[in-house]
């Protein structure tokens, strides 16, 4: 390809990828599937490799690449990054409003922009003429550390600004909070555990540890997010109030919170404070309060600042999520892979509105590091829907007679030997038929992201194993109505329902099935990656470690685990039996085709087998386009349960309807919808 064409294509690809990032991170409306994104990304990489002179620093391919540094340089902030004064309850928020009005000598109601107070790390990003030039930590507020190369790896930070209705400012300093979502935090700790590395105490520490890595490649491997909440020095950026600033930032390509609210007066802001405290555990990230900001910028100017905090903003802090309590005893839970997890049985305590009775101690290394013993007074912490954990021991209150705790040498459930394999942090029960392992594997097998067997709850699974009606996961599919009805508190109807859920679950996807098998280190995402890569079950069953490891997203630990799983005689038996009992996949794994090419779909309602994102994925990988609203250009509406206005509109416009099952069949058999 000649240079001129290459330049044009590089420019177009960059635009498409940037556009996707914007839709994904800022608007939360992804338009490309991961696979499609990867394909375009690779295309750009190849073009750039052929024409290195055309690579610009803002290219999506240039996020990682810098060499590790010895130390961070320091950066003086143009305008100091102040801290926030705290209000500990609603009344202190009212006091704040009174003092604002008093300083302003204002008789009416003051408007407040209300936002969640994210619990991460404050950073400043500097853009000159639309290009990201540097980024720093808050530091002491006046001087921070230069972490530009690390910040470049955060995918939601735009490397260049979006041209739109907001003019690109010649200078723009943007402030925001970098954090790890709770899900990413958990995954990171799982990885740390697998590698035998130190666990992070909470998402905040994990985010801080990740941002302050001297090697940007490590930062890049941690899925950090950012939400922007304000600006520092600017040139050519006009805004009359804070709410408008947030909207302009969004337009320019920065992720800003979707949970903010513009409140007309303080009582409305207090209502917001209550609401956010209620929903805090449901958010994807940790927040420790809310922030109220006087919306009008001229009011902000008049209010000014104290030494460390502005007079125009305040943090409303939620009730603490940490408490002290007593460890009555330490028990051990056996998981589906036989891993033993030590758990502190606590004197029940109310932590931020939830009664906590147990807290995880993770593993022996963590117990040793914190020196946790039975009878200790401890500080426990709860965050989001993360399992509560013991943060530290109050050593001054320790009973002198207490002794260090050791995980037992025998499994507390079946009495078999417990071993800790070299290089692993966990102790495992060596008995493959341990009833605890079986119960947990079945719970996992039946769970939503796996075989999704409706109605088969934990209690019932435990009872079925205890009664020895199930000795192997596959026995689920031989259960009879008589057996189910013989269980306690089981009506005929619910037995029947469970049988039909079981029957329905037989028809699954390759990825879900791989996840359901409970292979160590294979989560939902890895299950899908493996399913995408292997054509059929035979190929993955016979895959060698090397070929597994060559798959992107599969490391040596996962590769070995998959190989070991399929070499194991008991697993071979289980899988064979599951197939004999009717498990089948509704999509052939190599589903990338173009049967739906040229067709536009709209998805609405809820579906039995997939969520909407998955539905979108299968349409796109079969070459179809997915749009968010019904119009004359829509070819098919994929309508699930509870389809509402979109269905109505489709009917009015005479758009064809198609069901989930029909669509699966079309894709599987590569038949065009109108054939
Ligand atoms: S505004 C002068 N807004 O809280 C205004 N800060 O205790 C100061 N934070 O260092 C910042 N979410 O790291 C603001 N929506 C939000 C915030 C927020 C979290 C952090 C920020 C700051 C700290 C102040």
mmCIF file with all atom_site columns, N, CA, C and O in Angstrom, residues 294-338:
data_model
loop_
_atom_site.group_PDB
_atom_site.id
_atom_site.type_symbol
_atom_site.label_atom_id
_atom_site.label_alt_id
_atom_site.label_comp_id
_atom_site.label_asym_id
_atom_site.label_entity_id
_atom_site.label_seq_id
_atom_site.pdbx_PDB_ins_code
_atom_site.Cartn_x
_atom_site.Cartn_y
_atom_site.Cartn_z
_atom_site.occupancy
_atom_site.B_iso_or_equiv
_atom_site.pdbx_formal_charge
_atom_site.auth_seq_id
_atom_site.auth_comp_id
_atom_site.auth_asym_id
_atom_site.auth_atom_id
_atom_site.pdbx_PDB_model_num
ATOM 1   N N  . UNK A 1 294 ? -21.155 23.890  44.920 1.00 0.00 ? 294 UNK A N  1
ATOM 2   C CA . UNK A 1 294 ? -21.992 25.018  44.529 1.00 0.00 ? 294 UNK A CA 1
ATOM 3   C C  . UNK A 1 294 ? -21.900 25.086  43.005 1.00 0.00 ? 294 UNK A C  1
ATOM 4   O O  . UNK A 1 294 ? -20.800 25.127  42.451 1.00 0.00 ? 294 UNK A O  1
ATOM 5   N N  . UNK A 1 295 ? -23.046 25.065  42.336 1.00 0.00 ? 295 UNK A N  1
ATOM 6   C CA . UNK A 1 295 ? -23.002 24.911  40.882 1.00 0.00 ? 295 UNK A CA 1
ATOM 7   C C  . UNK A 1 295 ? -22.474 26.150  40.154 1.00 0.00 ? 295 UNK A C  1
ATOM 8   O O  . UNK A 1 295 ? -21.660 26.046  39.250 1.00 0.00 ? 295 UNK A O  1
ATOM 9   N N  . UNK A 1 296 ? -22.905 27.326  40.601 1.00 0.00 ? 296 UNK A N  1
ATOM 10  C CA . UNK A 1 296 ? -22.576 28.563  39.892 1.00 0.00 ? 296 UNK A CA 1
ATOM 11  C C  . UNK A 1 296 ? -21.093 28.918  40.085 1.00 0.00 ? 296 UNK A C  1
ATOM 12  O O  . UNK A 1 296 ? -20.621 29.063  41.210 1.00 0.00 ? 296 UNK A O  1
ATOM 13  N N  . UNK A 1 297 ? -20.360 29.077  38.981 1.00 0.00 ? 297 UNK A N  1
ATOM 14  C CA . UNK A 1 297 ? -18.918 29.319  39.104 1.00 0.00 ? 297 UNK A CA 1
ATOM 15  C C  . UNK A 1 297 ? -18.600 30.701  39.677 1.00 0.00 ? 297 UNK A C  1
ATOM 16  O O  . UNK A 1 297 ? -17.593 30.877  40.359 1.00 0.00 ? 297 UNK A O  1
ATOM 17  N N  . UNK A 1 298 ? -19.491 31.670  39.436 1.00 0.00 ? 298 UNK A N  1
ATOM 18  C CA . UNK A 1 298 ? -19.198 32.994  40.008 1.00 0.00 ? 298 UNK A CA 1
ATOM 19  C C  . UNK A 1 298 ? -19.411 32.946  41.529 1.00 0.00 ? 298 UNK A C  1
ATOM 20  O O  . UNK A 1 298 ? -18.689 33.588  42.287 1.00 0.00 ? 298 UNK A O  1
ATOM 21  N N  . UNK A 1 299 ? -20.363 32.130  41.963 1.00 0.00 ? 299 UNK A N  1
ATOM 22  C CA . UNK A 1 299 ? -20.519 31.913  43.409 1.00 0.00 ? 299 UNK A CA 1
ATOM 23  C C  . UNK A 1 299 ? -19.269 31.229  43.962 1.00 0.00 ? 299 UNK A C  1
ATOM 24  O O  . UNK A 1 299 ? -18.757 31.583  45.019 1.00 0.00 ? 299 UNK A O  1
ATOM 25  N N  . UNK A 1 300 ? -18.770 30.238  43.229 1.00 0.00 ? 300 UNK A N  1
ATOM 26  C CA . UNK A 1 300 ? -17.564 29.518  43.682 1.00 0.00 ? 300 UNK A CA 1
ATOM 27  C C  . UNK A 1 300 ? -16.413 30.507  43.873 1.00 0.00 ? 300 UNK A C  1
ATOM 28  O O  . UNK A 1 300 ? -15.716 30.474  44.887 1.00 0.00 ? 300 UNK A O  1
ATOM 29  N N  . UNK A 1 301 ? -16.248 31.413  42.899 1.00 0.00 ? 301 UNK A N  1
ATOM 30  C CA . UNK A 1 301 ? -15.186 32.421  42.984 1.00 0.00 ? 301 UNK A CA 1
ATOM 31  C C  . UNK A 1 301 ? -15.323 33.262  44.234 1.00 0.00 ? 301 UNK A C  1
ATOM 32  O O  . UNK A 1 301 ? -14.359 33.528  44.930 1.00 0.00 ? 301 UNK A O  1
ATOM 33  N N  . UNK A 1 302 ? -16.580 33.684  44.468 1.00 0.00 ? 302 UNK A N  1
ATOM 34  C CA . UNK A 1 302 ? -16.794 34.559  45.636 1.00 0.00 ? 302 UNK A CA 1
ATOM 35  C C  . UNK A 1 302 ? -16.561 33.819  46.947 1.00 0.00 ? 302 UNK A C  1
ATOM 36  O O  . UNK A 1 302 ? -16.118 34.387  47.921 1.00 0.00 ? 302 UNK A O  1
ATOM 37  N N  . UNK A 1 303 ? -16.863 32.534  46.950 1.00 0.00 ? 303 UNK A N  1
ATOM 38  C CA . UNK A 1 303 ? -16.701 31.764  48.195 1.00 0.00 ? 303 UNK A CA 1
ATOM 39  C C  . UNK A 1 303 ? -15.224 31.489  48.484 1.00 0.00 ? 303 UNK A C  1
ATOM 40  O O  . UNK A 1 303 ? -14.802 31.463  49.633 1.00 0.00 ? 303 UNK A O  1
ATOM 41  N N  . UNK A 1 304 ? -14.436 31.266  47.445 1.00 0.00 ? 304 UNK A N  1
ATOM 42  C CA . UNK A 1 304 ? -12.988 31.057  47.615 1.00 0.00 ? 304 UNK A CA 1
ATOM 43  C C  . UNK A 1 304 ? -12.637 29.806  48.399 1.00 0.00 ? 304 UNK A C  1
ATOM 44  O O  . UNK A 1 304 ? -13.446 28.882  48.511 1.00 0.00 ? 304 UNK A O  1
ATOM 45  N N  . UNK A 1 305 ? -11.431 29.820  48.966 1.00 0.00 ? 305 UNK A N  1
ATOM 46  C CA . UNK A 1 305 ? -10.954 28.611  49.641 1.00 0.00 ? 305 UNK A CA 1
ATOM 47  C C  . UNK A 1 305 ? -10.288 28.916  50.975 1.00 0.00 ? 305 UNK A C  1
ATOM 48  O O  . UNK A 1 305 ? -9.813  30.031  51.203 1.00 0.00 ? 305 UNK A O  1
ATOM 49  N N  . UNK A 1 306 ? -10.292 27.893  51.838 1.00 0.00 ? 306 UNK A N  1
ATOM 50  C CA . UNK A 1 306 ? -9.463  27.948  53.050 1.00 0.00 ? 306 UNK A CA 1
ATOM 51  C C  . UNK A 1 306 ? -8.096  27.410  52.659 1.00 0.00 ? 306 UNK A C  1
ATOM 52  O O  . UNK A 1 306 ? -7.844  27.137  51.484 1.00 0.00 ? 306 UNK A O  1
ATOM 53  N N  . UNK A 1 307 ? -7.225  27.159  53.659 1.00 0.00 ? 307 UNK A N  1
ATOM 54  C CA . UNK A 1 307 ? -5.869  26.697  53.333 1.00 0.00 ? 307 UNK A CA 1
ATOM 55  C C  . UNK A 1 307 ? -5.886  25.414  52.512 1.00 0.00 ? 307 UNK A C  1
ATOM 56  O O  . UNK A 1 307 ? -5.182  25.293  51.517 1.00 0.00 ? 307 UNK A O  1
ATOM 57  N N  . UNK A 1 308 ? -6.712  24.434  52.907 1.00 0.00 ? 308 UNK A N  1
ATOM 58  C CA . UNK A 1 308 ? -6.626  23.137  52.232 1.00 0.00 ? 308 UNK A CA 1
ATOM 59  C C  . UNK A 1 308 ? -7.888  22.738  51.483 1.00 0.00 ? 308 UNK A C  1
ATOM 60  O O  . UNK A 1 308 ? -7.909  21.732  50.779 1.00 0.00 ? 308 UNK A O  1
ATOM 61  N N  . UNK A 1 309 ? -8.989  23.473  51.694 1.00 0.00 ? 309 UNK A N  1
ATOM 62  C CA . UNK A 1 309 ? -10.230 23.048  51.026 1.00 0.00 ? 309 UNK A CA 1
ATOM 63  C C  . UNK A 1 309 ? -11.063 24.241  50.585 1.00 0.00 ? 309 UNK A C  1
ATOM 64  O O  . UNK A 1 309 ? -11.048 25.290  51.235 1.00 0.00 ? 309 UNK A O  1
ATOM 65  N N  . UNK A 1 310 ? -11.790 24.066  49.480 1.00 0.00 ? 310 UNK A N  1
ATOM 66  C CA . UNK A 1 310 ? -12.618 25.182  49.017 1.00 0.00 ? 310 UNK A CA 1
ATOM 67  C C  . UNK A 1 310 ? -13.838 25.377  49.923 1.00 0.00 ? 310 UNK A C  1
ATOM 68  O O  . UNK A 1 310 ? -14.275 24.431  50.575 1.00 0.00 ? 310 UNK A O  1
ATOM 69  N N  . UNK A 1 311 ? -14.377 26.610  49.928 1.00 0.00 ? 311 UNK A N  1
ATOM 70  C CA . UNK A 1 311 ? -15.592 26.860  50.731 1.00 0.00 ? 311 UNK A CA 1
ATOM 71  C C  . UNK A 1 311 ? -16.841 26.514  49.934 1.00 0.00 ? 311 UNK A C  1
ATOM 72  O O  . UNK A 1 311 ? -17.930 26.527  50.463 1.00 0.00 ? 311 UNK A O  1
ATOM 73  N N  . UNK A 1 312 ? -16.670 26.193  48.638 1.00 0.00 ? 312 UNK A N  1
ATOM 74  C CA . UNK A 1 312 ? -17.845 25.950  47.781 1.00 0.00 ? 312 UNK A CA 1
ATOM 75  C C  . UNK A 1 312 ? -18.164 24.465  47.599 1.00 0.00 ? 312 UNK A C  1
ATOM 76  O O  . UNK A 1 312 ? -19.037 24.098  46.822 1.00 0.00 ? 312 UNK A O  1
ATOM 77  N N  . UNK A 1 313 ? -17.391 23.624  48.287 1.00 0.00 ? 313 UNK A N  1
ATOM 78  C CA . UNK A 1 313 ? -17.664 22.184  48.133 1.00 0.00 ? 313 UNK A CA 1
ATOM 79  C C  . UNK A 1 313 ? -17.537 21.492  49.475 1.00 0.00 ? 313 UNK A C  1
ATOM 80  O O  . UNK A 1 313 ? -16.833 21.965  50.372 1.00 0.00 ? 313 UNK A O  1
ATOM 81  N N  . UNK A 1 314 ? -18.208 20.371  49.588 1.00 0.00 ? 314 UNK A N  1
ATOM 82  C CA . UNK A 1 314 ? -18.101 19.577  50.823 1.00 0.00 ? 314 UNK A CA 1
ATOM 83  C C  . UNK A 1 314 ? -18.322 18.099  50.500 1.00 0.00 ? 314 UNK A C  1
ATOM 84  O O  . UNK A 1 314 ? -19.058 17.767  49.558 1.00 0.00 ? 314 UNK A O  1
ATOM 85  N N  . UNK A 1 315 ? -17.638 17.246  51.282 1.00 0.00 ? 315 UNK A N  1
ATOM 86  C CA . UNK A 1 315 ? -17.858 15.805  51.127 1.00 0.00 ? 315 UNK A CA 1
ATOM 87  C C  . UNK A 1 315 ? -18.843 15.363  52.200 1.00 0.00 ? 315 UNK A C  1
ATOM 88  O O  . UNK A 1 315 ? -18.645 15.661  53.369 1.00 0.00 ? 315 UNK A O  1
ATOM 89  N N  . UNK A 1 316 ? -19.911 14.691  51.806 1.00 0.00 ? 316 UNK A N  1
ATOM 90  C CA . UNK A 1 316 ? -20.841 14.094  52.781 1.00 0.00 ? 316 UNK A CA 1
ATOM 91  C C  . UNK A 1 316 ? -20.406 12.643  52.959 1.00 0.00 ? 316 UNK A C  1
ATOM 92  O O  . UNK A 1 316 ? -20.495 11.860  52.016 1.00 0.00 ? 316 UNK A O  1
ATOM 93  N N  . UNK A 1 317 ? -19.876 12.319  54.138 1.00 0.00 ? 317 UNK A N  1
ATOM 94  C CA . UNK A 1 317 ? -19.306 10.976  54.314 1.00 0.00 ? 317 UNK A CA 1
ATOM 95  C C  . UNK A 1 317 ? -20.359 9.980   54.781 1.00 0.00 ? 317 UNK A C  1
ATOM 96  O O  . UNK A 1 317 ? -21.181 10.297  55.642 1.00 0.00 ? 317 UNK A O  1
ATOM 97  N N  . UNK A 1 318 ? -20.296 8.776   54.244 1.00 0.00 ? 318 UNK A N  1
ATOM 98  C CA . UNK A 1 318 ? -21.204 7.713   54.685 1.00 0.00 ? 318 UNK A CA 1
ATOM 99  C C  . UNK A 1 318 ? -20.700 7.132   55.999 1.00 0.00 ? 318 UNK A C  1
ATOM 100 O O  . UNK A 1 318 ? -19.550 7.322   56.368 1.00 0.00 ? 318 UNK A O  1
ATOM 101 N N  . UNK A 1 319 ? -21.600 6.375   56.634 1.00 0.00 ? 319 UNK A N  1
ATOM 102 C CA . UNK A 1 319 ? -21.201 5.706   57.879 1.00 0.00 ? 319 UNK A CA 1
ATOM 103 C C  . UNK A 1 319 ? -20.034 4.764   57.595 1.00 0.00 ? 319 UNK A C  1
ATOM 104 O O  . UNK A 1 319 ? -19.968 4.178   56.513 1.00 0.00 ? 319 UNK A O  1
ATOM 105 N N  . UNK A 1 320 ? -19.127 4.637   58.550 1.00 0.00 ? 320 UNK A N  1
ATOM 106 C CA . UNK A 1 320 ? -17.929 3.830   58.277 1.00 0.00 ? 320 UNK A CA 1
ATOM 107 C C  . UNK A 1 320 ? -18.268 2.392   57.939 1.00 0.00 ? 320 UNK A C  1
ATOM 108 O O  . UNK A 1 320 ? -19.263 1.850   58.397 1.00 0.00 ? 320 UNK A O  1
ATOM 109 N N  . UNK A 1 321 ? -17.418 1.795   57.139 1.00 0.00 ? 321 UNK A N  1
ATOM 110 C CA . UNK A 1 321 ? -17.593 0.400   56.744 1.00 0.00 ? 321 UNK A CA 1
ATOM 111 C C  . UNK A 1 321 ? -16.625 -0.480  57.512 1.00 0.00 ? 321 UNK A C  1
ATOM 112 O O  . UNK A 1 321 ? -16.400 -1.611  57.153 1.00 0.00 ? 321 UNK A O  1
ATOM 113 N N  . UNK A 1 322 ? -15.979 0.105   58.527 1.00 0.00 ? 322 UNK A N  1
ATOM 114 C CA . UNK A 1 322 ? -15.062 -0.686  59.347 1.00 0.00 ? 322 UNK A CA 1
ATOM 115 C C  . UNK A 1 322 ? -15.579 -0.692  60.781 1.00 0.00 ? 322 UNK A C  1
ATOM 116 O O  . UNK A 1 322 ? -16.148 0.283   61.236 1.00 0.00 ? 322 UNK A O  1
ATOM 117 N N  . UNK A 1 323 ? -15.396 -1.777  61.464 1.00 0.00 ? 323 UNK A N  1
ATOM 118 C CA . UNK A 1 323 ? -15.819 -1.869  62.858 1.00 0.00 ? 323 UNK A CA 1
ATOM 119 C C  . UNK A 1 323 ? -14.849 -2.779  63.591 1.00 0.00 ? 323 UNK A C  1
ATOM 120 O O  . UNK A 1 323 ? -14.131 -3.552  62.964 1.00 0.00 ? 323 UNK A O  1
ATOM 121 N N  . UNK A 1 324 ? -14.875 -2.714  64.921 1.00 0.00 ? 324 UNK A N  1
ATOM 122 C CA . UNK A 1 324 ? -14.067 -3.689  65.659 1.00 0.00 ? 324 UNK A CA 1
ATOM 123 C C  . UNK A 1 324 ? -15.008 -4.737  66.238 1.00 0.00 ? 324 UNK A C  1
ATOM 124 O O  . UNK A 1 324 ? -16.158 -4.444  66.569 1.00 0.00 ? 324 UNK A O  1
ATOM 125 N N  . UNK A 1 325 ? -14.513 -5.962  66.325 1.00 0.00 ? 325 UNK A N  1
ATOM 126 C CA . UNK A 1 325 ? -15.291 -7.039  66.928 1.00 0.00 ? 325 UNK A CA 1
ATOM 127 C C  . UNK A 1 325 ? -14.340 -8.153  67.367 1.00 0.00 ? 325 UNK A C  1
ATOM 128 O O  . UNK A 1 325 ? -13.118 -8.010  67.258 1.00 0.00 ? 325 UNK A O  1
ATOM 129 N N  . UNK A 1 326 ? -14.945 -9.253  67.856 1.00 0.00 ? 326 UNK A N  1
ATOM 130 C CA . UNK A 1 326 ? -14.139 -10.337 68.414 1.00 0.00 ? 326 UNK A CA 1
ATOM 131 C C  . UNK A 1 326 ? -14.194 -11.564 67.498 1.00 0.00 ? 326 UNK A C  1
ATOM 132 O O  . UNK A 1 326 ? -15.256 -11.893 66.987 1.00 0.00 ? 326 UNK A O  1
ATOM 133 N N  . UNK A 1 327 ? -13.058 -12.232 67.334 1.00 0.00 ? 327 UNK A N  1
ATOM 134 C CA . UNK A 1 327 ? -13.079 -13.504 66.595 1.00 0.00 ? 327 UNK A CA 1
ATOM 135 C C  . UNK A 1 327 ? -13.389 -14.614 67.603 1.00 0.00 ? 327 UNK A C  1
ATOM 136 O O  . UNK A 1 327 ? -12.578 -14.906 68.481 1.00 0.00 ? 327 UNK A O  1
ATOM 137 N N  . UNK A 1 328 ? -14.569 -15.206 67.461 1.00 0.00 ? 328 UNK A N  1
ATOM 138 C CA . UNK A 1 328 ? -14.939 -16.269 68.394 1.00 0.00 ? 328 UNK A CA 1
ATOM 139 C C  . UNK A 1 328 ? -14.114 -17.512 68.062 1.00 0.00 ? 328 UNK A C  1
ATOM 140 O O  . UNK A 1 328 ? -13.552 -18.158 68.939 1.00 0.00 ? 328 UNK A O  1
ATOM 141 N N  . UNK A 1 329 ? -14.048 -17.843 66.791 1.00 0.00 ? 329 UNK A N  1
ATOM 142 C CA . UNK A 1 329 ? -13.239 -18.998 66.383 1.00 0.00 ? 329 UNK A CA 1
ATOM 143 C C  . UNK A 1 329 ? -12.869 -18.828 64.913 1.00 0.00 ? 329 UNK A C  1
ATOM 144 O O  . UNK A 1 329 ? -13.384 -17.940 64.243 1.00 0.00 ? 329 UNK A O  1
ATOM 145 N N  . UNK A 1 330 ? -11.987 -19.712 64.464 1.00 0.00 ? 330 UNK A N  1
ATOM 146 C CA . UNK A 1 330 ? -11.651 -19.690 63.034 1.00 0.00 ? 330 UNK A CA 1
ATOM 147 C C  . UNK A 1 330 ? -12.082 -21.029 62.445 1.00 0.00 ? 330 UNK A C  1
ATOM 148 O O  . UNK A 1 330 ? -11.729 -22.086 62.971 1.00 0.00 ? 330 UNK A O  1
ATOM 149 N N  . UNK A 1 331 ? -12.911 -20.969 61.388 1.00 0.00 ? 331 UNK A N  1
ATOM 150 C CA . UNK A 1 331 ? -13.323 -22.222 60.761 1.00 0.00 ? 331 UNK A CA 1
ATOM 151 C C  . UNK A 1 331 ? -12.735 -22.276 59.357 1.00 0.00 ? 331 UNK A C  1
ATOM 152 O O  . UNK A 1 331 ? -12.131 -21.305 58.895 1.00 0.00 ? 331 UNK A O  1
ATOM 153 N N  . UNK A 1 332 ? -12.931 -23.416 58.700 1.00 0.00 ? 332 UNK A N  1
ATOM 154 C CA . UNK A 1 332 ? -12.342 -23.577 57.378 1.00 0.00 ? 332 UNK A CA 1
ATOM 155 C C  . UNK A 1 332 ? -13.427 -24.006 56.400 1.00 0.00 ? 332 UNK A C  1
ATOM 156 O O  . UNK A 1 332 ? -14.184 -24.921 56.677 1.00 0.00 ? 332 UNK A O  1
ATOM 157 N N  . UNK A 1 333 ? -13.507 -23.299 55.249 1.00 0.00 ? 333 UNK A N  1
ATOM 158 C CA . UNK A 1 333 ? -14.486 -23.674 54.220 1.00 0.00 ? 333 UNK A CA 1
ATOM 159 C C  . UNK A 1 333 ? -13.774 -24.403 53.096 1.00 0.00 ? 333 UNK A C  1
ATOM 160 O O  . UNK A 1 333 ? -12.667 -24.013 52.729 1.00 0.00 ? 333 UNK A O  1
ATOM 161 N N  . UNK A 1 334 ? -14.437 -25.417 52.548 1.00 0.00 ? 334 UNK A N  1
ATOM 162 C CA . UNK A 1 334 ? -13.808 -26.140 51.441 1.00 0.00 ? 334 UNK A CA 1
ATOM 163 C C  . UNK A 1 334 ? -14.522 -25.760 50.145 1.00 0.00 ? 334 UNK A C  1
ATOM 164 O O  . UNK A 1 334 ? -15.729 -25.908 50.028 1.00 0.00 ? 334 UNK A O  1
ATOM 165 N N  . UNK A 1 335 ? -13.764 -25.263 49.197 1.00 0.00 ? 335 UNK A N  1
ATOM 166 C CA . UNK A 1 335 ? -14.345 -24.800 47.932 1.00 0.00 ? 335 UNK A CA 1
ATOM 167 C C  . UNK A 1 335 ? -14.405 -25.915 46.896 1.00 0.00 ? 335 UNK A C  1
ATOM 168 O O  . UNK A 1 335 ? -13.985 -27.046 47.154 1.00 0.00 ? 335 UNK A O  1
ATOM 169 N N  . UNK A 1 336 ? -14.879 -25.563 45.679 1.00 0.00 ? 336 UNK A N  1
ATOM 170 C CA . UNK A 1 336 ? -15.096 -26.603 44.679 1.00 0.00 ? 336 UNK A CA 1
ATOM 171 C C  . UNK A 1 336 ? -13.821 -27.228 44.156 1.00 0.00 ? 336 UNK A C  1
ATOM 172 O O  . UNK A 1 336 ? -13.824 -28.331 43.628 1.00 0.00 ? 336 UNK A O  1
ATOM 173 N N  . UNK A 1 337 ? -12.698 -26.475 44.257 1.00 0.00 ? 337 UNK A N  1
ATOM 174 C CA . UNK A 1 337 ? -11.448 -27.067 43.783 1.00 0.00 ? 337 UNK A CA 1
ATOM 175 C C  . UNK A 1 337 ? -10.707 -27.730 44.944 1.00 0.00 ? 337 UNK A C  1
ATOM 176 O O  . UNK A 1 337 ? -9.575  -28.152 44.805 1.00 0.00 ? 337 UNK A O  1
ATOM 177 N N  . UNK A 1 338 ? -11.361 -27.771 46.109 1.00 0.00 ? 338 UNK A N  1
ATOM 178 C CA . UNK A 1 338 ? -10.729 -28.369 47.276 1.00 0.00 ? 338 UNK A CA 1
ATOM 179 C C  . UNK A 1 338 ? -9.939  -27.359 48.089 1.00 0.00 ? 338 UNK A C  1
ATOM 180 O O  . UNK A 1 338 ? -9.374  -27.695 49.127 1.00 0.00 ? 338 UNK A O  1
#
